XYZ file of C-alpha atoms in Angstrom:
236
model
C -10.694 4.121 0.235
C -8.940 0.772 0.439
C -9.367 -1.003 3.313
C -5.754 -2.371 3.175
C -3.009 0.113 3.229
C -0.857 0.246 -0.020
C 2.642 0.663 2.368
C 3.537 -0.576 5.346
C 6.795 0.804 7.557
C 7.911 -1.040 10.622
C 10.998 0.730 12.151
C 11.780 -2.475 14.115
C 11.872 -4.329 10.802
C 12.724 -3.000 7.371
C 14.283 -3.625 4.194
C 16.587 -1.094 2.260
C 13.733 -1.303 -1.056
C 11.414 -0.288 1.852
C 13.595 2.773 2.743
C 14.265 3.883 -0.700
C 10.102 3.986 -0.885
C 9.428 5.745 2.005
C 12.057 8.530 0.914
C 9.458 9.307 -1.827
C 7.454 10.718 0.845
C 9.885 13.340 2.198
C 9.564 16.864 2.068
C 12.201 17.194 -0.798
C 10.983 14.481 -2.886
C 7.353 15.181 -2.653
C 5.717 14.503 -5.614
C 1.802 14.088 -5.784
C 1.807 12.439 -9.028
C 4.630 9.759 -8.558
C 3.148 8.877 -5.031
C -0.023 8.078 -6.450
C 1.720 5.725 -9.108
C 3.785 4.501 -6.934
C 0.589 3.878 -4.497
C -0.884 1.911 -7.801
C 2.162 -0.130 -8.089
C 2.765 -1.189 -4.408
C -0.723 -1.961 -3.896
C -0.856 -4.856 -7.160
C 2.765 -5.905 -6.296
C 1.941 -6.297 -2.584
C -1.487 -8.380 -3.424
C 0.439 -10.383 -6.477
C 3.034 -11.816 -3.735
C 0.568 -12.622 -1.432
C -0.807 -14.644 -3.868
C 2.726 -16.071 -4.630
C 3.480 -17.011 -1.536
C 0.303 -18.837 -0.709
C 1.162 -20.590 -3.928
C 4.542 -21.274 -2.659
C 3.192 -23.426 -0.023
C -0.165 -24.556 -1.249
C -0.661 -24.001 -4.980
C -3.586 -23.763 -6.284
C -5.280 -26.462 -8.629
C -5.651 -23.705 -11.641
C -2.218 -22.534 -10.972
C -0.824 -26.541 -11.149
C -3.145 -26.991 -13.878
C -1.429 -24.213 -16.115
C 1.726 -25.503 -15.195
C 0.819 -28.899 -16.181
C -0.282 -27.831 -19.748
C 3.096 -26.336 -20.528
C 5.314 -29.334 -19.326
C 2.995 -32.330 -20.655
C 1.195 -31.641 -23.685
C -2.043 -33.787 -24.237
C -2.126 -35.430 -20.515
C -4.820 -35.702 -18.852
C -5.422 -33.869 -15.407
C -6.028 -36.461 -13.309
C -6.480 -36.222 -9.556
C -3.101 -38.185 -9.792
C -1.463 -36.199 -11.999
C -2.683 -33.331 -10.193
C -1.542 -34.823 -6.591
C 1.579 -35.786 -8.052
C 2.276 -31.804 -9.710
C 1.326 -29.971 -6.446
C 4.126 -31.299 -4.797
C 6.638 -31.031 -7.988
C 5.492 -27.446 -7.943
C 6.002 -26.896 -3.983
C 9.435 -28.200 -4.940
C 10.230 -26.154 -8.165
C 9.354 -23.070 -5.903
C 11.859 -24.178 -3.529
C 14.959 -24.998 -5.486
C 14.027 -21.503 -7.373
C 14.337 -19.863 -4.296
C 17.261 -21.410 -2.713
C 19.143 -20.776 -6.440
C 18.208 -16.919 -6.120
C 19.658 -16.441 -2.671
C 22.798 -18.479 -3.575
C 23.331 -15.999 -6.347
C 22.905 -13.346 -4.334
C 25.257 -14.538 -1.907
C 27.821 -14.706 -4.721
C 27.396 -11.394 -5.717
C 27.597 -10.327 -2.489
C 30.773 -11.919 -2.093
C 32.663 -10.474 -4.593
C 35.136 -7.927 -4.163
C 33.598 -4.819 -5.685
C 29.728 -3.811 -6.983
C 31.146 -1.451 -9.703
C 30.570 -2.321 -13.547
C 33.493 -1.351 -15.936
C 32.735 0.230 -19.019
C 34.764 0.882 -22.208
C 34.550 4.838 -23.543
C 34.765 5.735 -27.154
C 38.871 6.324 -25.995
C 39.563 2.815 -24.893
C 40.029 4.025 -21.477
C 38.268 1.914 -18.600
C 35.664 3.893 -16.838
C 34.022 2.672 -13.608
C 29.988 2.742 -13.582
C 28.995 2.988 -9.684
C 25.867 2.053 -7.903
C 24.524 5.368 -7.005
C 24.882 6.275 -10.626
C 23.204 2.767 -12.182
C 20.727 4.033 -9.137
C 20.138 7.805 -10.340
C 19.728 6.482 -13.700
C 16.900 4.018 -12.376
C 15.646 7.098 -10.812
C 15.482 8.935 -13.993
C 13.454 6.628 -15.322
C 11.398 6.098 -13.013
C 10.390 10.108 -13.235
C 10.018 9.694 -17.088
C 7.987 6.216 -17.365
C 4.821 7.908 -17.965
C 6.433 10.580 -20.563
C 8.206 8.163 -22.773
C 9.116 4.410 -23.205
C 12.136 3.904 -20.498
C 13.956 1.910 -22.949
C 14.692 4.837 -25.390
C 16.576 6.432 -21.812
C 20.307 5.322 -21.683
C 23.077 5.709 -19.643
C 27.007 6.657 -21.410
C 29.388 7.131 -18.795
C 32.470 9.643 -19.179
C 35.556 10.251 -17.058
C 33.602 13.111 -15.313
C 30.428 12.822 -15.490
C 27.609 10.132 -16.214
C 25.341 11.565 -18.869
C 21.404 9.918 -18.985
C 20.229 10.458 -22.376
C 17.183 10.215 -24.856
C 17.790 7.284 -27.468
C 21.788 7.144 -26.896
C 22.158 10.310 -28.670
C 24.652 12.894 -27.007
C 22.380 15.832 -28.701
C 19.427 14.771 -26.402
C 20.741 14.850 -23.213
C 18.343 14.366 -20.220
C 20.912 15.224 -17.559
C 24.597 14.571 -15.977
C 25.019 12.554 -12.952
C 28.146 14.044 -11.162
C 29.320 11.511 -8.707
C 32.753 10.985 -8.582
C 32.886 12.490 -5.144
C 29.646 10.748 -3.383
C 30.784 12.959 -0.334
C 29.717 16.145 -2.828
C 27.499 14.904 -5.637
C 25.760 16.960 -8.187
C 23.502 16.351 -11.252
C 23.891 18.854 -14.572
C 20.312 20.177 -15.494
C 19.520 20.688 -19.160
C 17.241 24.331 -20.040
C 17.261 25.135 -23.412
C 20.371 23.242 -24.074
C 22.331 25.200 -21.298
C 23.711 22.533 -18.434
C 23.150 23.889 -14.589
C 24.392 22.294 -11.748
C 22.321 21.621 -8.721
C 24.201 20.009 -5.437
C 22.621 16.923 -3.672
C 22.713 15.389 -0.574
C 21.220 12.313 -1.464
C 20.103 10.446 -4.659
C 16.351 11.029 -3.439
C 17.206 15.121 -4.173
C 16.800 14.163 -7.674
C 12.825 13.745 -7.443
C 13.027 17.294 -6.395
C 13.970 18.011 -10.162
C 11.235 16.102 -11.873
C 9.482 18.975 -13.321
C 12.452 20.318 -15.040
C 13.779 16.534 -16.236
C 10.310 16.101 -18.063
C 10.195 19.517 -19.597
C 13.870 18.809 -20.948
C 12.554 15.664 -22.197
C 9.546 17.310 -24.001
C 11.764 19.523 -26.005
C 13.372 16.556 -27.777
C 9.971 15.139 -28.477
C 8.272 15.554 -32.076
C 4.542 17.247 -32.281
C 3.097 14.071 -33.166
C 5.152 11.959 -30.162
C 3.237 15.233 -27.679
C 0.189 14.491 -29.149
C 0.310 10.323 -28.842
C 2.085 10.779 -25.127
C -1.107 12.963 -24.362
C -3.586 10.914 -25.666
C -2.230 7.944 -24.003
C -2.325 9.858 -20.801
C -5.898 10.518 -21.609
C -6.486 6.836 -21.803
C -4.942 5.856 -18.779
C -7.196 8.350 -16.659
C -9.907 7.241 -18.189
Protein backbone atom coordinates (compact mmCIF):
# COMPACT_ATOMS: atom_id res chain seq x y z
CA UNK A 1 0.00 0.00 0.00
CA UNK A 2 1.26 3.46 -0.88
CA UNK A 3 2.30 5.73 1.98
CA UNK A 4 0.44 8.67 0.45
CA UNK A 5 -3.22 8.60 -0.70
CA UNK A 6 -3.83 8.95 -4.43
CA UNK A 7 -6.75 11.31 -3.77
CA UNK A 8 -7.72 13.72 -1.01
CA UNK A 9 -10.94 15.72 -0.67
CA UNK A 10 -11.40 18.59 1.76
CA UNK A 11 -15.11 19.40 2.19
CA UNK A 12 -14.16 22.92 3.28
CA UNK A 13 -11.80 23.62 0.39
CA UNK A 14 -12.22 21.81 -2.94
CA UNK A 15 -12.22 22.39 -6.71
CA UNK A 16 -14.83 21.42 -9.31
CA UNK A 17 -12.38 18.94 -10.84
CA UNK A 18 -12.12 17.14 -7.49
CA UNK A 19 -15.91 16.84 -7.33
CA UNK A 20 -15.90 15.19 -10.77
CA UNK A 21 -13.30 12.68 -9.56
CA UNK A 22 -15.29 12.00 -6.39
CA UNK A 23 -18.41 11.20 -8.44
CA UNK A 24 -16.60 8.14 -9.82
CA UNK A 25 -16.77 6.61 -6.31
CA UNK A 26 -20.54 6.94 -5.95
CA UNK A 27 -22.62 3.77 -5.90
CA UNK A 28 -24.32 4.51 -9.23
CA UNK A 29 -21.02 5.13 -11.06
CA UNK A 30 -18.78 2.67 -9.21
CA UNK A 31 -16.46 0.78 -11.56
CA UNK A 32 -13.44 -1.01 -10.09
CA UNK A 33 -11.44 -1.02 -13.34
CA UNK A 34 -12.05 2.68 -13.94
CA UNK A 35 -11.17 3.55 -10.33
CA UNK A 36 -7.89 1.62 -10.51
CA UNK A 37 -6.94 3.51 -13.66
CA UNK A 38 -8.02 6.78 -12.08
CA UNK A 39 -5.99 6.05 -8.95
CA UNK A 40 -2.83 5.48 -10.99
CA UNK A 41 -3.37 8.65 -13.02
CA UNK A 42 -4.12 10.77 -9.95
CA UNK A 43 -1.10 9.40 -8.10
CA UNK A 44 1.39 10.34 -10.80
CA UNK A 45 -0.41 13.55 -11.73
CA UNK A 46 -0.15 14.69 -8.14
CA UNK A 47 3.54 13.74 -7.97
CA UNK A 48 4.34 15.65 -11.18
CA UNK A 49 2.36 18.67 -10.00
CA UNK A 50 4.36 18.72 -6.78
CA UNK A 51 7.63 18.61 -8.73
CA UNK A 52 6.49 21.39 -11.07
CA UNK A 53 5.33 23.44 -8.10
CA UNK A 54 8.77 23.14 -6.52
CA UNK A 55 10.46 24.06 -9.78
CA UNK A 56 8.35 27.21 -10.09
CA UNK A 57 9.91 28.65 -6.94
CA UNK A 58 13.25 26.84 -6.97
CA UNK A 59 14.13 25.30 -10.37
CA UNK A 60 16.55 22.39 -10.04
CA UNK A 61 19.95 22.64 -11.70
CA UNK A 62 19.17 19.74 -14.04
CA UNK A 63 15.91 21.37 -15.13
CA UNK A 64 17.58 24.72 -15.78
CA UNK A 65 20.33 22.93 -17.69
CA UNK A 66 17.78 21.23 -19.95
CA UNK A 67 16.11 24.55 -20.72
CA UNK A 68 19.46 26.17 -21.44
CA UNK A 69 20.34 23.42 -23.91
CA UNK A 70 17.14 24.26 -25.80
CA UNK A 71 17.68 28.02 -26.06
CA UNK A 72 21.46 28.62 -26.03
CA UNK A 73 22.94 25.91 -28.21
CA UNK A 74 26.67 25.47 -27.81
CA UNK A 75 27.08 27.76 -24.81
CA UNK A 76 28.71 26.28 -21.71
CA UNK A 77 26.61 25.88 -18.60
CA UNK A 78 28.81 27.91 -16.28
CA UNK A 79 27.87 29.01 -12.73
CA UNK A 80 27.08 32.48 -14.08
CA UNK A 81 24.81 31.03 -16.77
CA UNK A 82 23.15 28.80 -14.18
CA UNK A 83 22.40 31.75 -11.89
CA UNK A 84 21.11 33.88 -14.79
CA UNK A 85 18.82 31.20 -16.22
CA UNK A 86 17.54 30.09 -12.83
CA UNK A 87 16.05 33.56 -12.40
CA UNK A 88 14.84 33.63 -16.01
CA UNK A 89 13.14 30.25 -15.54
CA UNK A 90 11.31 31.47 -12.41
CA UNK A 91 10.21 34.59 -14.26
CA UNK A 92 9.03 32.56 -17.28
CA UNK A 93 6.97 30.29 -15.02
CA UNK A 94 5.35 33.33 -13.39
CA UNK A 95 4.53 34.96 -16.74
CA UNK A 96 3.12 31.74 -18.15
CA UNK A 97 0.79 31.25 -15.18
CA UNK A 98 -0.36 34.88 -15.34
CA UNK A 99 -1.16 34.52 -19.04
CA UNK A 100 -3.12 31.30 -18.44
CA UNK A 101 -5.11 32.96 -15.64
CA UNK A 102 -5.88 35.95 -17.84
CA UNK A 103 -7.01 33.64 -20.66
CA UNK A 104 -9.34 31.82 -18.27
CA UNK A 105 -10.78 35.11 -17.01
CA UNK A 106 -11.44 36.28 -20.56
CA UNK A 107 -13.22 33.02 -21.35
CA UNK A 108 -15.31 33.30 -18.17
CA UNK A 109 -16.39 36.82 -19.15
CA UNK A 110 -17.68 35.70 -22.55
CA UNK A 111 -21.52 35.78 -22.77
CA UNK A 112 -21.89 32.08 -23.61
CA UNK A 113 -19.73 28.98 -23.17
CA UNK A 114 -21.65 27.09 -25.86
CA UNK A 115 -19.98 26.15 -29.13
CA UNK A 116 -21.66 26.69 -32.48
CA UNK A 117 -21.43 23.88 -35.03
CA UNK A 118 -22.82 23.81 -38.56
CA UNK A 119 -24.61 20.65 -39.62
CA UNK A 120 -24.75 19.25 -43.13
CA UNK A 121 -27.99 21.14 -43.82
CA UNK A 122 -26.36 24.46 -43.07
CA UNK A 123 -28.36 25.03 -39.88
CA UNK A 124 -26.66 26.30 -36.76
CA UNK A 125 -26.38 23.66 -34.04
CA UNK A 126 -25.49 24.49 -30.45
CA UNK A 127 -23.07 22.03 -28.82
CA UNK A 128 -23.52 22.55 -25.09
CA UNK A 129 -21.03 22.17 -22.26
CA UNK A 130 -22.97 19.11 -21.04
CA UNK A 131 -22.58 17.41 -24.42
CA UNK A 132 -18.87 18.14 -24.51
CA UNK A 133 -18.43 16.77 -20.98
CA UNK A 134 -20.47 13.69 -21.89
CA UNK A 135 -18.24 13.17 -24.93
CA UNK A 136 -15.13 13.23 -22.71
CA UNK A 137 -16.74 10.75 -20.29
CA UNK A 138 -17.32 8.33 -23.20
CA UNK A 139 -13.68 8.74 -24.22
CA UNK A 140 -12.57 8.06 -20.64
CA UNK A 141 -14.67 4.88 -20.50
CA UNK A 142 -13.20 3.59 -23.76
CA UNK A 143 -9.62 4.78 -23.42
CA UNK A 144 -8.29 1.26 -22.76
CA UNK A 145 -10.38 -0.29 -25.53
CA UNK A 146 -9.55 1.99 -28.43
CA UNK A 147 -7.55 5.04 -29.42
CA UNK A 148 -9.54 8.05 -28.12
CA UNK A 149 -8.86 9.89 -31.39
CA UNK A 150 -11.18 7.42 -33.14
CA UNK A 151 -14.08 8.54 -30.95
CA UNK A 152 -15.78 11.57 -32.49
CA UNK A 153 -18.77 13.78 -31.83
CA UNK A 154 -21.34 14.83 -34.43
CA UNK A 155 -24.09 17.13 -33.21
CA UNK A 156 -27.63 17.26 -34.57
CA UNK A 157 -30.83 19.10 -33.61
CA UNK A 158 -32.35 16.32 -31.48
CA UNK A 159 -29.23 14.61 -30.15
CA UNK A 160 -25.42 14.63 -30.12
CA UNK A 161 -24.03 11.46 -31.70
CA UNK A 162 -20.85 9.85 -30.40
CA UNK A 163 -19.36 7.82 -33.24
CA UNK A 164 -16.48 5.47 -33.94
CA UNK A 165 -14.23 6.71 -36.78
CA UNK A 166 -16.73 9.54 -37.48
CA UNK A 167 -18.91 6.92 -39.15
CA UNK A 168 -22.67 7.20 -38.62
CA UNK A 169 -22.89 3.45 -39.19
CA UNK A 170 -20.83 2.95 -36.04
CA UNK A 171 -22.81 4.79 -33.36
CA UNK A 172 -21.47 4.42 -29.83
CA UNK A 173 -24.27 6.34 -28.16
CA UNK A 174 -26.46 9.42 -28.51
CA UNK A 175 -26.51 12.18 -25.93
CA UNK A 176 -30.00 13.62 -25.66
CA UNK A 177 -29.29 16.68 -23.53
CA UNK A 178 -31.48 19.36 -25.15
CA UNK A 179 -33.55 19.44 -21.98
CA UNK A 180 -30.98 19.49 -19.16
CA UNK A 181 -33.70 18.83 -16.57
CA UNK A 182 -34.57 15.56 -18.33
CA UNK A 183 -31.39 14.20 -19.87
CA UNK A 184 -31.14 10.78 -21.51
CA UNK A 185 -28.61 8.68 -23.39
CA UNK A 186 -29.30 6.42 -26.34
CA UNK A 187 -27.39 3.13 -26.11
CA UNK A 188 -26.96 0.55 -28.84
CA UNK A 189 -27.33 -3.22 -28.63
CA UNK A 190 -27.17 -5.04 -31.97
CA UNK A 191 -27.97 -1.79 -33.84
CA UNK A 192 -31.14 -1.11 -31.83
CA UNK A 193 -31.18 2.05 -29.75
CA UNK A 194 -32.41 1.94 -26.18
CA UNK A 195 -32.92 5.27 -24.42
CA UNK A 196 -32.03 5.50 -20.71
CA UNK A 197 -32.85 8.45 -18.49
CA UNK A 198 -30.00 9.95 -16.44
CA UNK A 199 -30.15 12.49 -13.63
CA UNK A 200 -26.50 13.45 -13.74
CA UNK A 201 -23.63 13.15 -16.23
CA UNK A 202 -21.84 10.76 -13.87
CA UNK A 203 -24.71 8.29 -14.50
CA UNK A 204 -23.10 7.59 -17.89
CA UNK A 205 -20.50 5.48 -16.08
CA UNK A 206 -23.27 3.02 -15.12
CA UNK A 207 -23.47 2.00 -18.78
CA UNK A 208 -19.72 1.58 -19.27
CA UNK A 209 -19.90 -2.17 -19.93
CA UNK A 210 -22.62 -1.80 -22.58
CA UNK A 211 -20.72 1.04 -24.27
CA UNK A 212 -17.59 -1.11 -24.41
CA UNK A 213 -19.53 -4.05 -25.87
CA UNK A 214 -21.03 -1.78 -28.53
CA UNK A 215 -17.59 -0.63 -29.66
CA UNK A 216 -16.33 -4.22 -29.63
CA UNK A 217 -18.95 -5.16 -32.24
CA UNK A 218 -17.40 -2.65 -34.66
CA UNK A 219 -13.86 -3.93 -34.25
CA UNK A 220 -12.34 -6.48 -36.61
CA UNK A 221 -10.96 -9.77 -35.17
CA UNK A 222 -7.42 -8.45 -35.74
CA UNK A 223 -8.16 -5.22 -33.85
CA UNK A 224 -9.67 -7.19 -30.97
CA UNK A 225 -6.63 -9.48 -30.80
CA UNK A 226 -4.19 -6.56 -30.85
CA UNK A 227 -6.18 -4.80 -28.13
CA UNK A 228 -6.18 -7.90 -25.91
CA UNK A 229 -2.42 -8.29 -26.40
CA UNK A 230 -1.87 -4.65 -25.51
CA UNK A 231 -3.88 -5.04 -22.31
CA UNK A 232 -1.90 -8.15 -21.35
CA UNK A 233 1.37 -6.30 -21.96
CA UNK A 234 0.12 -3.39 -19.86
CA UNK A 235 -0.87 -5.61 -16.95
CA UNK A 236 2.40 -7.52 -17.20
